[in-house]
Amino acid sequence: MVKKESVILGDLDAMKTMAEVIKTLENLIYYRDVEIIHNINDISLSYCDKVKAFVLKNMNSGEIQQYADIQTCSQVLGKLLNIS
């Protein structure tokens, strides 16, 4: 069994456009062999290849939400980041 490498990034709060959000989500799928975690304030974003879904986790409450597609996840992230 191959161990996944973890990378923690904190750049999502600097995103200003939906195109940047969508590109980040596409990259999470493309690099699914590496566990990449983006932090947005108290929220972490990652992609779980096992369940084929984006995972948003509230670091304070522990609540986890999963989104199977880029469009839905990008809409949620757009609201979190105040991007229209």
mmCIF file of C-alpha atoms in Angstrom:
data_model
loop_
_atom_site.group_PDB
_atom_site.id
_atom_site.type_symbol
_atom_site.label_atom_id
_atom_site.label_comp_id
_atom_site.label_asym_id
_atom_site.label_seq_id
_atom_site.Cartn_x
_atom_site.Cartn_y
_atom_site.Cartn_z
ATOM 1 C CA MET A 1 0.000 0.000 0.000
ATOM 2 C CA VAL A 2 1.326 3.421 -0.984
ATOM 3 C CA LYS A 3 1.210 6.077 1.699
ATOM 4 C CA LYS A 4 -0.207 9.395 0.564
ATOM 5 C CA GLU A 5 1.891 12.490 1.001
ATOM 6 C CA SER A 6 0.123 15.371 2.787
ATOM 7 C CA VAL A 7 0.454 18.991 1.774
ATOM 8 C CA ILE A 8 -1.302 21.765 3.676
ATOM 9 C CA LEU A 9 -1.904 24.987 1.786
ATOM 10 C CA GLY A 10 -3.521 28.219 2.910
ATOM 11 C CA ASP A 11 -4.152 30.119 -0.287
ATOM 12 C CA LEU A 12 -7.896 29.863 -0.823
ATOM 13 C CA ASP A 13 -8.694 32.996 1.167
ATOM 14 C CA ALA A 14 -6.739 34.986 -1.464
ATOM 15 C CA MET A 15 -8.952 33.791 -4.338
ATOM 16 C CA LYS A 16 -10.934 36.534 -5.996
ATOM 17 C CA THR A 17 -12.738 34.815 -8.888
ATOM 18 C CA MET A 18 -14.833 31.710 -9.428
ATOM 19 C CA ALA A 19 -12.388 30.680 -12.170
ATOM 20 C CA GLU A 20 -9.633 30.483 -9.537
ATOM 21 C CA VAL A 21 -11.871 28.417 -7.244
ATOM 22 C CA ILE A 22 -12.781 26.023 -10.061
ATOM 23 C CA LYS A 23 -9.127 25.654 -11.106
ATOM 24 C CA THR A 24 -8.198 24.793 -7.496
ATOM 25 C CA LEU A 25 -10.915 22.120 -7.370
ATOM 26 C CA GLU A 26 -9.741 20.701 -10.706
ATOM 27 C CA ASN A 27 -6.199 20.550 -9.312
ATOM 28 C CA LEU A 28 -7.393 18.647 -6.244
ATOM 29 C CA ILE A 29 -8.835 15.973 -8.521
ATOM 30 C CA TYR A 30 -5.761 15.938 -10.788
ATOM 31 C CA TYR A 31 -3.377 15.532 -7.827
ATOM 32 C CA ARG A 32 -5.642 13.108 -5.960
ATOM 33 C CA ASP A 33 -2.681 10.830 -5.165
ATOM 34 C CA VAL A 34 -1.386 13.526 -2.810
ATOM 35 C CA GLU A 35 -3.473 14.594 0.164
ATOM 36 C CA ILE A 36 -3.756 18.352 -0.363
ATOM 37 C CA ILE A 37 -5.549 20.407 2.273
ATOM 38 C CA HIS A 38 -6.492 24.036 1.709
ATOM 39 C CA ASN A 39 -7.422 26.084 4.771
ATOM 40 C CA ILE A 40 -9.994 28.878 4.596
ATOM 41 C CA ASN A 41 -10.338 30.520 7.983
ATOM 42 C CA ASP A 42 -11.807 27.670 10.089
ATOM 43 C CA ILE A 43 -12.658 25.451 7.097
ATOM 44 C CA SER A 44 -10.425 22.836 5.469
ATOM 45 C CA LEU A 45 -10.908 21.704 1.872
ATOM 46 C CA SER A 46 -9.602 18.454 0.443
ATOM 47 C CA TYR A 47 -10.511 15.806 -2.114
ATOM 48 C CA CYS A 48 -11.154 12.212 -1.051
ATOM 49 C CA ASP A 49 -10.453 9.837 -3.925
ATOM 50 C CA LYS A 50 -11.968 6.922 -1.973
ATOM 51 C CA VAL A 51 -15.461 8.484 -2.027
ATOM 52 C CA LYS A 52 -14.822 10.689 -5.097
ATOM 53 C CA ALA A 53 -15.900 13.858 -3.306
ATOM 54 C CA PHE A 54 -14.622 17.225 -2.137
ATOM 55 C CA VAL A 55 -14.598 17.438 1.638
ATOM 56 C CA LEU A 56 -15.222 20.649 3.571
ATOM 57 C CA LYS A 57 -14.582 20.331 7.298
ATOM 58 C CA ASN A 58 -15.392 22.943 9.913
ATOM 59 C CA MET A 59 -12.358 22.861 12.189
ATOM 60 C CA ASN A 60 -14.317 24.247 15.172
ATOM 61 C CA SER A 61 -17.382 22.012 15.104
ATOM 62 C CA GLY A 62 -15.926 19.007 13.280
ATOM 63 C CA GLU A 63 -18.881 19.101 10.847
ATOM 64 C CA ILE A 64 -18.023 17.540 7.484
ATOM 65 C CA GLN A 65 -19.752 18.203 4.180
ATOM 66 C CA GLN A 66 -19.035 16.306 0.972
ATOM 67 C CA TYR A 67 -19.655 17.494 -2.586
ATOM 68 C CA ALA A 68 -19.389 15.108 -5.518
ATOM 69 C CA ASP A 69 -19.030 17.703 -8.265
ATOM 70 C CA ILE A 70 -16.998 20.818 -8.966
ATOM 71 C CA GLN A 71 -20.011 23.016 -9.713
ATOM 72 C CA THR A 72 -21.724 22.475 -6.351
ATOM 73 C CA CYS A 73 -18.517 22.722 -4.356
ATOM 74 C CA SER A 74 -17.443 25.891 -6.177
ATOM 75 C CA GLN A 75 -20.798 27.520 -5.381
ATOM 76 C CA VAL A 76 -20.391 26.720 -1.682
ATOM 77 C CA LEU A 77 -16.804 28.012 -1.699
ATOM 78 C CA GLY A 78 -17.898 31.130 -3.573
ATOM 79 C CA LYS A 79 -20.327 31.916 -0.759
ATOM 80 C CA LEU A 80 -17.670 31.246 1.904
ATOM 81 C CA LEU A 81 -15.209 33.536 0.110
ATOM 82 C CA ASN A 82 -17.814 36.167 -0.839
ATOM 83 C CA ILE A 83 -17.195 35.676 -4.566
ATOM 84 C CA SER A 84 -20.143 36.252 -6.881
#
